[in-house]
Coordinates of C-alpha atoms (C1' of nucleotides) in Angstrom, one line a residue:
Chain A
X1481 CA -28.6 75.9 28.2
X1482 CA -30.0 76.0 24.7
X1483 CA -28.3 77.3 21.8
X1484 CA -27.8 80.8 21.7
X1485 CA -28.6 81.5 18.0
X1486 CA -32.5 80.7 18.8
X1487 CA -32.5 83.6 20.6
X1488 CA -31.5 85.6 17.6
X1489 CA -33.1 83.5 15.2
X1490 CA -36.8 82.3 17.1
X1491 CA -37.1 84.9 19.7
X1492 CA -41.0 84.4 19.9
X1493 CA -40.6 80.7 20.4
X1494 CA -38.8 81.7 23.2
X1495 CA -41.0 84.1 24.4
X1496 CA -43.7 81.8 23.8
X1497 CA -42.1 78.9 26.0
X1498 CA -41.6 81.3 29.0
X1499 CA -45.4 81.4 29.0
X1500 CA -45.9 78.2 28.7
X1501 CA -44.0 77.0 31.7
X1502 CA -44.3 80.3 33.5
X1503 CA -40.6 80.9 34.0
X1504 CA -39.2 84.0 35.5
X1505 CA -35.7 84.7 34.2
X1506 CA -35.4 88.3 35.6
X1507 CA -37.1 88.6 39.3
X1508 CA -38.8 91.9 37.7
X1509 CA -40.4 90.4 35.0
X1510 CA -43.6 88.6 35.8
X1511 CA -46.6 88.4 35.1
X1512 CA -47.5 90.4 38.0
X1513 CA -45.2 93.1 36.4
X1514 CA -48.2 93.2 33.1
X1515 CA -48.9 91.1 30.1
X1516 CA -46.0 91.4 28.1
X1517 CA -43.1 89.8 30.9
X1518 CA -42.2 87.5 28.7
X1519 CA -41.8 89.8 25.2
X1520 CA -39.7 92.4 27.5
X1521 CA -37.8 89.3 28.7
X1522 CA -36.7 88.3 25.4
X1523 CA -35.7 91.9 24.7
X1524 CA -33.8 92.3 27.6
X1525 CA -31.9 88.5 26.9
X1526 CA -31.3 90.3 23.2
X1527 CA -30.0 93.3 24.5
X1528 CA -27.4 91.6 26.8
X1529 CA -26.5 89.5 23.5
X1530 CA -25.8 92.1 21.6
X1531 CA -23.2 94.3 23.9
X1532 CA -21.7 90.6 24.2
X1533 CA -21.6 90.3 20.2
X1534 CA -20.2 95.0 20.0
X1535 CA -17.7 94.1 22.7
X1536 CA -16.6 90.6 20.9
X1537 CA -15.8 92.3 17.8
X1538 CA -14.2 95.7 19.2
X1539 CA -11.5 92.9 21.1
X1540 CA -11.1 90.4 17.8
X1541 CA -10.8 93.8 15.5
X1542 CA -8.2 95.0 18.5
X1543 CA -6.3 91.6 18.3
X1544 CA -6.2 91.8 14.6
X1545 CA -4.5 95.1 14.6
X1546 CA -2.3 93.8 17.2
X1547 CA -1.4 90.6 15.1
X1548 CA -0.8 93.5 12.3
X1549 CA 1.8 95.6 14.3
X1550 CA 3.4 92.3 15.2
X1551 CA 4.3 91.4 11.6
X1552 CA 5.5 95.0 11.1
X1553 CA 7.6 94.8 13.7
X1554 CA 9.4 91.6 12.6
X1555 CA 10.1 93.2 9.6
X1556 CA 12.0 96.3 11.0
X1557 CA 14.5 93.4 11.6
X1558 CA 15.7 93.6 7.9
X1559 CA 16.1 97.3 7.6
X1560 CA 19.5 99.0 7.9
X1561 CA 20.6 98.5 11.4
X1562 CA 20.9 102.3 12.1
X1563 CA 17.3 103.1 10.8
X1564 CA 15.8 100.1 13.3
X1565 CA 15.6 102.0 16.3
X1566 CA 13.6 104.7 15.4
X1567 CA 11.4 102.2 12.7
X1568 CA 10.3 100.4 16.4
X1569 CA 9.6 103.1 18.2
X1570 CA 5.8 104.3 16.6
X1571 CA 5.2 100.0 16.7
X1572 CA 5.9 99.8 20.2
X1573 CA 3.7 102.5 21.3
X1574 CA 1.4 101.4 19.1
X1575 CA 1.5 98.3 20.6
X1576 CA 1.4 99.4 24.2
X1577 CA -1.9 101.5 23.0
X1578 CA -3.4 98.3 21.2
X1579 CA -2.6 96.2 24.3
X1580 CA -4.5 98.1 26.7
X1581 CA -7.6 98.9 24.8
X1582 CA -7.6 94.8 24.2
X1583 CA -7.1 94.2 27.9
X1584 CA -10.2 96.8 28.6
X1585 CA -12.5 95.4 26.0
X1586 CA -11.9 91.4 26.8
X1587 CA -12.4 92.4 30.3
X1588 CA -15.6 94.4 29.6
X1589 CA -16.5 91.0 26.9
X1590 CA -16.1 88.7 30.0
X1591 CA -18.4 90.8 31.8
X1592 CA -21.1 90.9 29.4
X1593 CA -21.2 87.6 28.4
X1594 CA -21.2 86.2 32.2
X1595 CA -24.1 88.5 32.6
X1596 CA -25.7 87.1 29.0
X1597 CA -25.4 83.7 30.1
X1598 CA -26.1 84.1 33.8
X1599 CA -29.9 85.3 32.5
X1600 CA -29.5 82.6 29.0
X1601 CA -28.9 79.7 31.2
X1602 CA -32.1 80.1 33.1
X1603 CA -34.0 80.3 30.2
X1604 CA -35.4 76.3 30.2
X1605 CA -35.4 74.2 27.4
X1606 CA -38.1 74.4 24.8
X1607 CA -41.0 72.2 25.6
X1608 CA -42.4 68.7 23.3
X1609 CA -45.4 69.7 21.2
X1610 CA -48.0 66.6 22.9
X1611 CA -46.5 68.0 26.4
X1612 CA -49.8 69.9 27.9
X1613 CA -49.4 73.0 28.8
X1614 CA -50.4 74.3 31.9
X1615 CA -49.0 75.2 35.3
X1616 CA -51.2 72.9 38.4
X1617 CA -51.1 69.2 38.9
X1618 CA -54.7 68.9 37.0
X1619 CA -53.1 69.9 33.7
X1620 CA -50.7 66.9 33.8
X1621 CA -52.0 64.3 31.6
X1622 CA -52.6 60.7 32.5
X1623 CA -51.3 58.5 29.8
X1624 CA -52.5 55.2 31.3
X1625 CA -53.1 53.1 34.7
X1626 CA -51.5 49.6 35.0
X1627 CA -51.8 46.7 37.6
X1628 CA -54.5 46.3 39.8
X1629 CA -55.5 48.7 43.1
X1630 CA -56.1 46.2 45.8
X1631 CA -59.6 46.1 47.1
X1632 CA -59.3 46.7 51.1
X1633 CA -62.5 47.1 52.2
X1634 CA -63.8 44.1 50.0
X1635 CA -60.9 42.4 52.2
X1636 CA -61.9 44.0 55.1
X1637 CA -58.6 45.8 56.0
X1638 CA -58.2 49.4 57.1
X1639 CA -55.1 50.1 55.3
X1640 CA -51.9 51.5 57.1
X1641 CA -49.6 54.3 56.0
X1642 CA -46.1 53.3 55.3
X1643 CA -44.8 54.8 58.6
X1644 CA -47.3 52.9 60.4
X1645 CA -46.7 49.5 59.0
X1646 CA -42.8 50.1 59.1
X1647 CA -43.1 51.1 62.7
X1648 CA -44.8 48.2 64.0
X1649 CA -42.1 46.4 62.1
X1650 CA -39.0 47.9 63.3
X1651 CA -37.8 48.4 60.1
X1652 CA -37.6 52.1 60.1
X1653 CA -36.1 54.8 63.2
X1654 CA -37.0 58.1 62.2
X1655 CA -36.2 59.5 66.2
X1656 CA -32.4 58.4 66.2
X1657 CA -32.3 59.7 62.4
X1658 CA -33.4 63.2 64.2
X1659 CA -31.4 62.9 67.1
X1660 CA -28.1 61.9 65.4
X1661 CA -28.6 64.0 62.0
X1662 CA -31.9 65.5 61.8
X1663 CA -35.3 65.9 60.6
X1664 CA -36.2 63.6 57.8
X1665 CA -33.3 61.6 58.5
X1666 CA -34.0 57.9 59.5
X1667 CA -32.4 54.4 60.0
X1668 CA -33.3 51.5 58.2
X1669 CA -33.3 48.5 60.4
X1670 CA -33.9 44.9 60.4
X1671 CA -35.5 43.7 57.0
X1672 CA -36.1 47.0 55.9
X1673 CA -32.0 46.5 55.2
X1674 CA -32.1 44.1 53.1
X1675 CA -35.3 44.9 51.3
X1676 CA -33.5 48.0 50.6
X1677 CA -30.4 46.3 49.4
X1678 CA -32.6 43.5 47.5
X1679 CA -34.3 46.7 45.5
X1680 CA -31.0 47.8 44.4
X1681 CA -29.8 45.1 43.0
X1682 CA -33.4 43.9 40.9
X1683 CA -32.9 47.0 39.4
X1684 CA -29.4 46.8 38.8
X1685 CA -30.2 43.5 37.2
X1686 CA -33.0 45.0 35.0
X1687 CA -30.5 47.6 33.5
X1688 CA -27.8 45.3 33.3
X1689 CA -30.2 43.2 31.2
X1690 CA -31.4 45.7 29.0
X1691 CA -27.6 46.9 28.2
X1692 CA -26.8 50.0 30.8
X1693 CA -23.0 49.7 31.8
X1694 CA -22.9 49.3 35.7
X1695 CA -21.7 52.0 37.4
X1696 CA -21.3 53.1 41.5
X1697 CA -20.9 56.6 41.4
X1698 CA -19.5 59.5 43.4
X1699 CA -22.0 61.0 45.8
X1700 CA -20.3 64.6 45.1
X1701 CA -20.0 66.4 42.1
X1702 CA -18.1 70.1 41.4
X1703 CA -20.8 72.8 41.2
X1704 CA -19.8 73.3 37.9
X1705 CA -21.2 69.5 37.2
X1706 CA -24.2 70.5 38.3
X1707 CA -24.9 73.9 36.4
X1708 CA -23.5 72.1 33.1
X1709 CA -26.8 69.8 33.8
X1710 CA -28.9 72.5 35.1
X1711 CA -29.2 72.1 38.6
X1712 CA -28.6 75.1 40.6
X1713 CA -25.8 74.5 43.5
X1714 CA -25.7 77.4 45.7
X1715 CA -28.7 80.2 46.5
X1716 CA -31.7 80.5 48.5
X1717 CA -33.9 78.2 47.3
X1718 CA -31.5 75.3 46.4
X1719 CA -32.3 71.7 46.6
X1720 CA -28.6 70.7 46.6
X1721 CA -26.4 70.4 50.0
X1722 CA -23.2 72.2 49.5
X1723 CA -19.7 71.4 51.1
X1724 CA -18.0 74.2 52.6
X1725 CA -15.2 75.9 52.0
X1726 CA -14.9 73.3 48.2
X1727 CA -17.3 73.8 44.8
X1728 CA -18.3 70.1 45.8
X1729 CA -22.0 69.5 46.6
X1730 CA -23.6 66.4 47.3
X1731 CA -25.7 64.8 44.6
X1732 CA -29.2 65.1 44.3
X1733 CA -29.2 61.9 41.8
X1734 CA -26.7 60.1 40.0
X1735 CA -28.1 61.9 37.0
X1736 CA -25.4 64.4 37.8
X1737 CA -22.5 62.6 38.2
X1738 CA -23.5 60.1 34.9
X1739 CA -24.2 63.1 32.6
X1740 CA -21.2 64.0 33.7
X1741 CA -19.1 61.3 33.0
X1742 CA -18.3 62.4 29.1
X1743 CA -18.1 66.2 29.5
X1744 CA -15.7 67.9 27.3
X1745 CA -15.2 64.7 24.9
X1746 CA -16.8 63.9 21.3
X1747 CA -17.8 60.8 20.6
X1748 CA -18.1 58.7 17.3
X1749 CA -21.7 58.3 16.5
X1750 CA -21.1 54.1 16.1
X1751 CA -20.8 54.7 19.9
X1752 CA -24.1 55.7 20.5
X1753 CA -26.3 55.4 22.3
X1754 CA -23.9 55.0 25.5
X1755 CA -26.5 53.7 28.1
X1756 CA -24.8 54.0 31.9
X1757 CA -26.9 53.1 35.0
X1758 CA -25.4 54.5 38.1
X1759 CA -26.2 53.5 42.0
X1760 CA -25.8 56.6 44.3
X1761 CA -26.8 58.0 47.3
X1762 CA -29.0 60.8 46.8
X1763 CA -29.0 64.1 48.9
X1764 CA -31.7 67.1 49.2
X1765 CA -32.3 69.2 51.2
X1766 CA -36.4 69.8 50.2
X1767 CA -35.7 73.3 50.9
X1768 CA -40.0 75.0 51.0
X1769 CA -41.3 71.4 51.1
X1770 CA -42.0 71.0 54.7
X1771 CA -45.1 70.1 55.8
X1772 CA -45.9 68.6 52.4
X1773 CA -46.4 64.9 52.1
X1774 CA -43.9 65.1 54.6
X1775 CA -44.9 61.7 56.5
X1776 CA -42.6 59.2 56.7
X1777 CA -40.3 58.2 53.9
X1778 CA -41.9 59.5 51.4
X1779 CA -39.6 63.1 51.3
X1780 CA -36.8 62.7 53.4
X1781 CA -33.1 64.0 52.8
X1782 CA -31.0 61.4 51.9
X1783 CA -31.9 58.2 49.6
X1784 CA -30.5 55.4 47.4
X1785 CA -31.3 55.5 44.1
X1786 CA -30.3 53.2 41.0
X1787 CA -30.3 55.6 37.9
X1788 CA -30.7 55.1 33.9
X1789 CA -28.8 57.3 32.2
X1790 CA -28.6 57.9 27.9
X1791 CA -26.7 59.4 25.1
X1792 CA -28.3 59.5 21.9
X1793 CA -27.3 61.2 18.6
X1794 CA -29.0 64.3 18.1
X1795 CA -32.1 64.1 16.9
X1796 CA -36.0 64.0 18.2
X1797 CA -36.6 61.0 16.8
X1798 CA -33.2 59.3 18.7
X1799 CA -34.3 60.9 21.7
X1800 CA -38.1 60.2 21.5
X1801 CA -36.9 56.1 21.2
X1802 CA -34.8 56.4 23.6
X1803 CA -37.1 58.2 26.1
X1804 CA -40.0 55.5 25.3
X1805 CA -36.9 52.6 26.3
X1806 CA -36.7 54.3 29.6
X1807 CA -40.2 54.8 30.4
X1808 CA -40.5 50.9 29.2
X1809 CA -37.8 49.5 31.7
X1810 CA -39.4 51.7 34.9
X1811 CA -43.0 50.3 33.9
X1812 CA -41.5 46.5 34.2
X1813 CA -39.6 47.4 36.9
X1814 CA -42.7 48.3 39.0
X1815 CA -44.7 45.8 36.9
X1816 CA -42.1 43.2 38.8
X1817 CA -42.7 44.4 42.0
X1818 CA -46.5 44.2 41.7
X1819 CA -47.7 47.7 42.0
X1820 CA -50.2 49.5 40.4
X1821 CA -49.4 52.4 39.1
X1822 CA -50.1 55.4 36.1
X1823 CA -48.1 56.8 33.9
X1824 CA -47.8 60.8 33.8
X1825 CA -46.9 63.6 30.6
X1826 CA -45.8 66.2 33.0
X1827 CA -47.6 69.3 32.1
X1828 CA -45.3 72.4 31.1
X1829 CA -44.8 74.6 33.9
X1830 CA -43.9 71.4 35.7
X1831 CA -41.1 70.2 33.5
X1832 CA -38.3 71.8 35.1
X1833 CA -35.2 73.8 33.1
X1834 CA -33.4 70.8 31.4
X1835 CA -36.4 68.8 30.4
X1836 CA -38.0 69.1 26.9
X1837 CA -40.1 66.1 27.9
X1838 CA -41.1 64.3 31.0
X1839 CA -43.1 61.2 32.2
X1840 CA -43.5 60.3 35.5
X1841 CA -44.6 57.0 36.7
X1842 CA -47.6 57.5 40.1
X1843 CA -47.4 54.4 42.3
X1844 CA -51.0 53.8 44.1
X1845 CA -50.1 54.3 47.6
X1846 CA -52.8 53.1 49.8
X1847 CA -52.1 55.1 53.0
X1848 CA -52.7 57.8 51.5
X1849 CA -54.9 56.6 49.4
X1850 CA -53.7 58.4 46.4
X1851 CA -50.9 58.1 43.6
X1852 CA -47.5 59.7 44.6
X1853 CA -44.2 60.0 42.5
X1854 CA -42.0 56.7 42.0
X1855 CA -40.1 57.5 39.1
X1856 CA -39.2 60.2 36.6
X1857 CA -37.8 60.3 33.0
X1858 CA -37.0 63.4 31.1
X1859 CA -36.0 63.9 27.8
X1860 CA -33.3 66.7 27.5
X1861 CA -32.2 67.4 24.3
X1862 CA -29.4 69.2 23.8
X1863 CA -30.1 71.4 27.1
X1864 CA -27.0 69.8 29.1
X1865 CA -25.0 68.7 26.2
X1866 CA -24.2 72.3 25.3
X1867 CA -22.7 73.2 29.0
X1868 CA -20.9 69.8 29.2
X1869 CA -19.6 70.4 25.8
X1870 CA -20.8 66.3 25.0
X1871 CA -20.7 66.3 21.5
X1872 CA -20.5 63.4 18.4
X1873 CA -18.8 63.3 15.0
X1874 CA -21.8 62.2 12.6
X1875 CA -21.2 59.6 10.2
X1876 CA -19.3 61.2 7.3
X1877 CA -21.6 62.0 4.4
X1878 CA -20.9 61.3 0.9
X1879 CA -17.1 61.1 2.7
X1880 CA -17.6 64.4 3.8
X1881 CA -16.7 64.7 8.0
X1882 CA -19.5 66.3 9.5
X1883 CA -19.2 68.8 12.3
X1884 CA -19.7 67.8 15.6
X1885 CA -23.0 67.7 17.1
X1886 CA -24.2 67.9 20.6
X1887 CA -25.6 64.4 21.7
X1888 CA -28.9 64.2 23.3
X1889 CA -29.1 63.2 26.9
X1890 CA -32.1 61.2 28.4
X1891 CA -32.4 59.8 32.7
X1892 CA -34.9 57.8 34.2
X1893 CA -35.3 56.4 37.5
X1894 CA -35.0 52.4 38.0
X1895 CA -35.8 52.6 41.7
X1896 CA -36.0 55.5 44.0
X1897 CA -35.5 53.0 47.4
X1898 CA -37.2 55.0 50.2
X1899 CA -40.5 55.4 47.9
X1900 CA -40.3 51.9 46.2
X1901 CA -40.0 50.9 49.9
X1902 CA -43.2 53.3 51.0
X1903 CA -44.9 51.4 48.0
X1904 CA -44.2 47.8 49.0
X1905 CA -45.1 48.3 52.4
X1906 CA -48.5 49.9 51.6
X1907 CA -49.6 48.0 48.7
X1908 CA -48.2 44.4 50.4
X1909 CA -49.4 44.9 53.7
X1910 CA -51.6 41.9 55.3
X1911 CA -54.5 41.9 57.8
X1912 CA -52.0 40.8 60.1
X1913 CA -49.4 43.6 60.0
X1914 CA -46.8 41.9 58.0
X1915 CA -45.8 42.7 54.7
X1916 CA -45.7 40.1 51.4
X1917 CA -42.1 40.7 49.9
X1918 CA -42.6 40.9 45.7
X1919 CA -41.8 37.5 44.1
X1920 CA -38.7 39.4 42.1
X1921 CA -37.5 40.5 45.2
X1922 CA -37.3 37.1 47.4
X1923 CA -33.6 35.5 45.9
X1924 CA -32.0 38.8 47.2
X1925 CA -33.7 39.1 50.5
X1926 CA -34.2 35.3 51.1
X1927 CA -37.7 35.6 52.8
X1928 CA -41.0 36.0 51.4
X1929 CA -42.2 38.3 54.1
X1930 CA -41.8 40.3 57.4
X1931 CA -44.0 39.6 60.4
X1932 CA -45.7 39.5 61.8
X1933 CA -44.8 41.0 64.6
Chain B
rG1398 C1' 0.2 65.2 55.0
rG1399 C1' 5.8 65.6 53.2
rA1400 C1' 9.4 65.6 49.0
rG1401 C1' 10.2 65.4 43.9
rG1402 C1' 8.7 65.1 38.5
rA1403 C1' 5.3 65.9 34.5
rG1404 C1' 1.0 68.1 31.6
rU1405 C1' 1.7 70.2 23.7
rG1406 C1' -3.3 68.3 18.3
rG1407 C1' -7.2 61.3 18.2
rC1408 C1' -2.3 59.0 20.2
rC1409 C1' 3.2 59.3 20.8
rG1410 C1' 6.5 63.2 20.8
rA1411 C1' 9.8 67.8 19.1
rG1412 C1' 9.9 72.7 20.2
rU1413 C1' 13.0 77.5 25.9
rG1414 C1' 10.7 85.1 23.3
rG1415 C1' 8.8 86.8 17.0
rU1416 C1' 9.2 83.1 10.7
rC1417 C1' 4.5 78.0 15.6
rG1418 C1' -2.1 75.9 15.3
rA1419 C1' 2.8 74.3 16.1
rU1420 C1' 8.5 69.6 13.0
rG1421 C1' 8.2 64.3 12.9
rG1422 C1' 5.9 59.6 13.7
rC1423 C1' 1.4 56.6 14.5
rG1424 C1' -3.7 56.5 13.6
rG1425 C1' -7.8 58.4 10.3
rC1426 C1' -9.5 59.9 5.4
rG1427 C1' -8.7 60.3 -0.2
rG1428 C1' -5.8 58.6 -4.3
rA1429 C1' -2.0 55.7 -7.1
rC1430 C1' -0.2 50.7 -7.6
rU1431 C1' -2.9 45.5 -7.0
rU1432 C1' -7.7 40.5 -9.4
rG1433 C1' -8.4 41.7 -4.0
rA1434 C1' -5.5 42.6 0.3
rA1435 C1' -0.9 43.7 2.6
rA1436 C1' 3.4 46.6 1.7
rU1437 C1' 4.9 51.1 -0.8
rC1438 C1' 4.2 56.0 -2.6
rC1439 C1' 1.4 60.8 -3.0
rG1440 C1' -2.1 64.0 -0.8
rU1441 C1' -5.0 65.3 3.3
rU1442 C1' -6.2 65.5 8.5
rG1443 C1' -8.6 69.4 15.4
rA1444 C1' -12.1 72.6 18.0
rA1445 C1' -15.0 77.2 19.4
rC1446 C1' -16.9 81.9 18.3
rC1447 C1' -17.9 86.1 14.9
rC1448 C1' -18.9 88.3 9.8
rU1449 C1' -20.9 86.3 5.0
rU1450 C1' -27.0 83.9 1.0
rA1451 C1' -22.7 81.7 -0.7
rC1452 C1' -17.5 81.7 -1.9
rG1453 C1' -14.6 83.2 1.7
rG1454 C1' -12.7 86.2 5.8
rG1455 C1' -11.4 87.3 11.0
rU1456 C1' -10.4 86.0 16.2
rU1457 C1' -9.2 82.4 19.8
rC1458 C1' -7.3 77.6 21.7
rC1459 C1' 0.0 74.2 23.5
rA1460 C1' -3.9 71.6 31.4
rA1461 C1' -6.8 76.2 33.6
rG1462 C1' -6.5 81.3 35.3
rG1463 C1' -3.6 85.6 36.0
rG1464 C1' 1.1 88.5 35.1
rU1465 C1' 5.8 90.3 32.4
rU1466 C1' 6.5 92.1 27.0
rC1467 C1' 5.4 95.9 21.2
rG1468 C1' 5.1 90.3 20.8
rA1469 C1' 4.5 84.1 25.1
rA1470 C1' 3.7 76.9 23.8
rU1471 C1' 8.5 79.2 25.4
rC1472 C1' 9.7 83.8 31.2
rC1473 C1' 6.9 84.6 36.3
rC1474 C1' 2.7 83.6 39.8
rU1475 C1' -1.7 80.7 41.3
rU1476 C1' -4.8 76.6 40.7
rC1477 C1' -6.0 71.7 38.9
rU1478 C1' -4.7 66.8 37.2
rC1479 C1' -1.3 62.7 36.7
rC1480 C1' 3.2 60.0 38.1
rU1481 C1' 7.3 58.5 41.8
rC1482 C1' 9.0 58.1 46.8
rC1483 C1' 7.9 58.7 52.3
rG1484 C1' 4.2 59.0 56.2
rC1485 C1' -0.9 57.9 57.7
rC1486 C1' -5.3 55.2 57.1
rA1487 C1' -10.6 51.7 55.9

RNA sequence: GGAGGAGUGGCCGAGUGGUCGAUGGCGGCGGACUUGAAAUCCGUUGAACCCUUACGGGUUCCAAGGGUUCGAAUCCCUUCUCCUCCGCCA
């Protein structure tokens, strides 16, 4: 959610940003619905501030009257003892009169400032000035292209898809994934086990080395987890499983339950940044993605993931650092594991709500001959900080204690197994059908390949 | 799952209807003393929102949410969390 007071204050920024990432915050208001959706947006997000802001000051100028009768009333206790009685009387049904008009107007304040910050929160974040702006995949901008794509013809392979190669390996059973849970649910098997379990633990070694505390984190979070970091738990077109009958969902990425970790607390500023890397399951339902690069591993339901997490004071030039560090790490990560890949600046209307940047890291995938998504790190400002109330005490200036400020929170991906695994396979396959195991990968596995077969 | 107990400011801990945002201690910060430090003494010390250029002012917060009352940290209800004991269990 971002602050409020820019809605007051920068209303055409906002306006402007809605645009830009083409963002709907009442169903009525597109661009369908004539030029100016996003102006009448941010008139109707002012208006719904501003009987928030009447009603807030009708209660507080109710309550101060009340605290007023209060204090007259504990005087009456040092008047004569026969005038007391009838001294109380006018303050008690003053009182009574104050009370209920307080209870009416906090109830109505409740009301409108759900309904403020029901619309508010959907309003995304504001969006990095070098992000391009844009709504398809062709305005996404290609920052670079690193490693080698390996030349199959000139080796005089056809290559095979992921499924294929995994297949004629048994590492992978997508039919007793259906049978016992359902679509896009599969078993691992054989190598393709510990593979998996050698990814995790490279990359858990890579953000141990580069100073993330370790962490194995809950694969559930409470609803209100998720909406403090702006995922949205329940509704038609969520991406989140829910459990029934609880406000527990299961996590889409550990993203959730390590930006949750510190709501509600302030933090010294000596103690940032707090860097936490968290291994989880990972859990989505890909609600309106079937059909879509649906082969295989490549979008199935549930996943392992190891995930960087960062807090940084807050500022743009903390955050920028930090969100270089995390695109830095993914790039050796993959570097490591010997796959080519480019590095993406995620165009506008593909940022999502929290993000106010985003890079994405495109492995070259082979079987499809094509780049596909391996990683993802977004800079979020303040976005989630303000929900999760994670705030810092700046460094007193001149001795002077400095209000607390809401830290800036940063993820990235280490490794994403099931399409780290969809890489290796593809880019490592041999003429043969087995598949070269990346030389980082071999003292957790202990072989250097699989197959043939 | 059953039975008990407890949740107060950064921490510990008083407070059982009005004078309580809350005694006291610890910690933190500032100052005095000191060559410096320790010890001692004095002062100070939370957060959110609203109004205000500012100075300043108002409202709220004693786990959370409801209720009783003119008035609630204090009484009642619900929920959550933690602790102890019993049962069950990987």
């Amino acid at each position: 959610m971002l602050d409020i007071k820019l809605l007051r204050d920068q209303g055409d920024a906002i306006r402007q940003n809605l645009e830009d990432r083409n963002v709907h915050v009442f169903p009525e208001l597109t661009p369908e619905s004539g030029a100016d959706w996003a102006a009448r947006t941010v008139e109707r997000l002012q208006a719904l501030d501003a009987r928030y802001l009447e009603l807030l000051h009708d209660g507080d100028e109710t309550r101060r009257k009340q605290n007023e009768n209060t204090t007259a009333m504990k005087s009456v206790g040092k008047l004569p003892k026969a005038e007391q009685a009838a001294a109380r009387k006018p303050l008690i049904e003053a009182g009574r009169a104050l009370r209920d008009h307080e209870r009416e107007v906090h109830a109505q304040a409740e009301e409108a400032l759900v309904a403020r910050d029901d619309a508010w929160s959907r309003v995304p974040n504001l969006t990095h000035p070098e992000s391009p702006r844009g709504h398809t995949d062709e305005d996404h901008r290609e920052l670079r292209r690193v490693g080698t794509i390996r030349d199959f013809a000139a080796e005089g392979i056809e290559p095979k898809d992921h499924l294929d190669i995994a297949e004629a390996l048994e590492l992978v059973d997508f039919a007793a994934g259906a049978r016992v849970t359902g679509q896009k649910h599969y078993y691992l098997k054989n190598e393709a086990v510990l593979l998996d379990l050698a990814l995790q633990r490279y990359a858990i070694g890579v953000a141990q080395r580069h100073g993330f505390t370790l962490h194995v984190t809950p694969d559930l979070a409470r609803d209100s987890i998720l909406q403090g970091l702006g995922f949205n738990p329940r509704g038609e077109s969520t991406q989140v499983y829910t459990i029934e009958n609880s406000d527990l969902c299961l996590v889409g990425t550990a993203e959730i339950t390590l930006g949750g970790m510190l709501a509600d607390s302030i933090l010294e500023e000596e103690q940032l940044p707090v860097l936490l890397a968290g291994l989880s399951h990972c859990f989505r339902t890909e609600a309106g993605a079937h059909g879509k690069e649906s082969r295989g591993l490549y979008r199935v339901h549930q996943f392992t993931k190891v995930e960087l997490f960062a807090f940084t004071a807050g500022t743009l030039e903390e955050s920028s650092a930090m969100h270089a560090r995390l695109l830095a790490i993914e790039e050796e990560i993959f570097q490591g594991l010997e796959i080519p890949y480019r590095v993406i600046d995620i165009a506008s209307g593909d940022l999502g709500g929290p993000a106010y940047r985003k890079f994405d890291l495109e492995a070259w995938m082979p079987g499809r001959g094509c780049f596909g998504e391996i990683t993802s790190t977004s800079d979020c400002t303040d976005y989630q900080a303000r929900r999760l109330k994670i705030r810092y005490r700046p460094t007193p200036v001149d001795g002077k204690k400095q209000k607390p400020r809401h830290v800036f929170m940063l993820n990235g991906t280490a490794v994403a197994n099931s399409r780290a695994l969809v890489a290796i396979l593809e880019n490592h396959q041999q003429r043969d059908g087995s598949v070269v195991v990346p030389k980082v990968l071999r003292s957790w596995t202990g072989f250097d390949a699989i197959g043939p077969r």
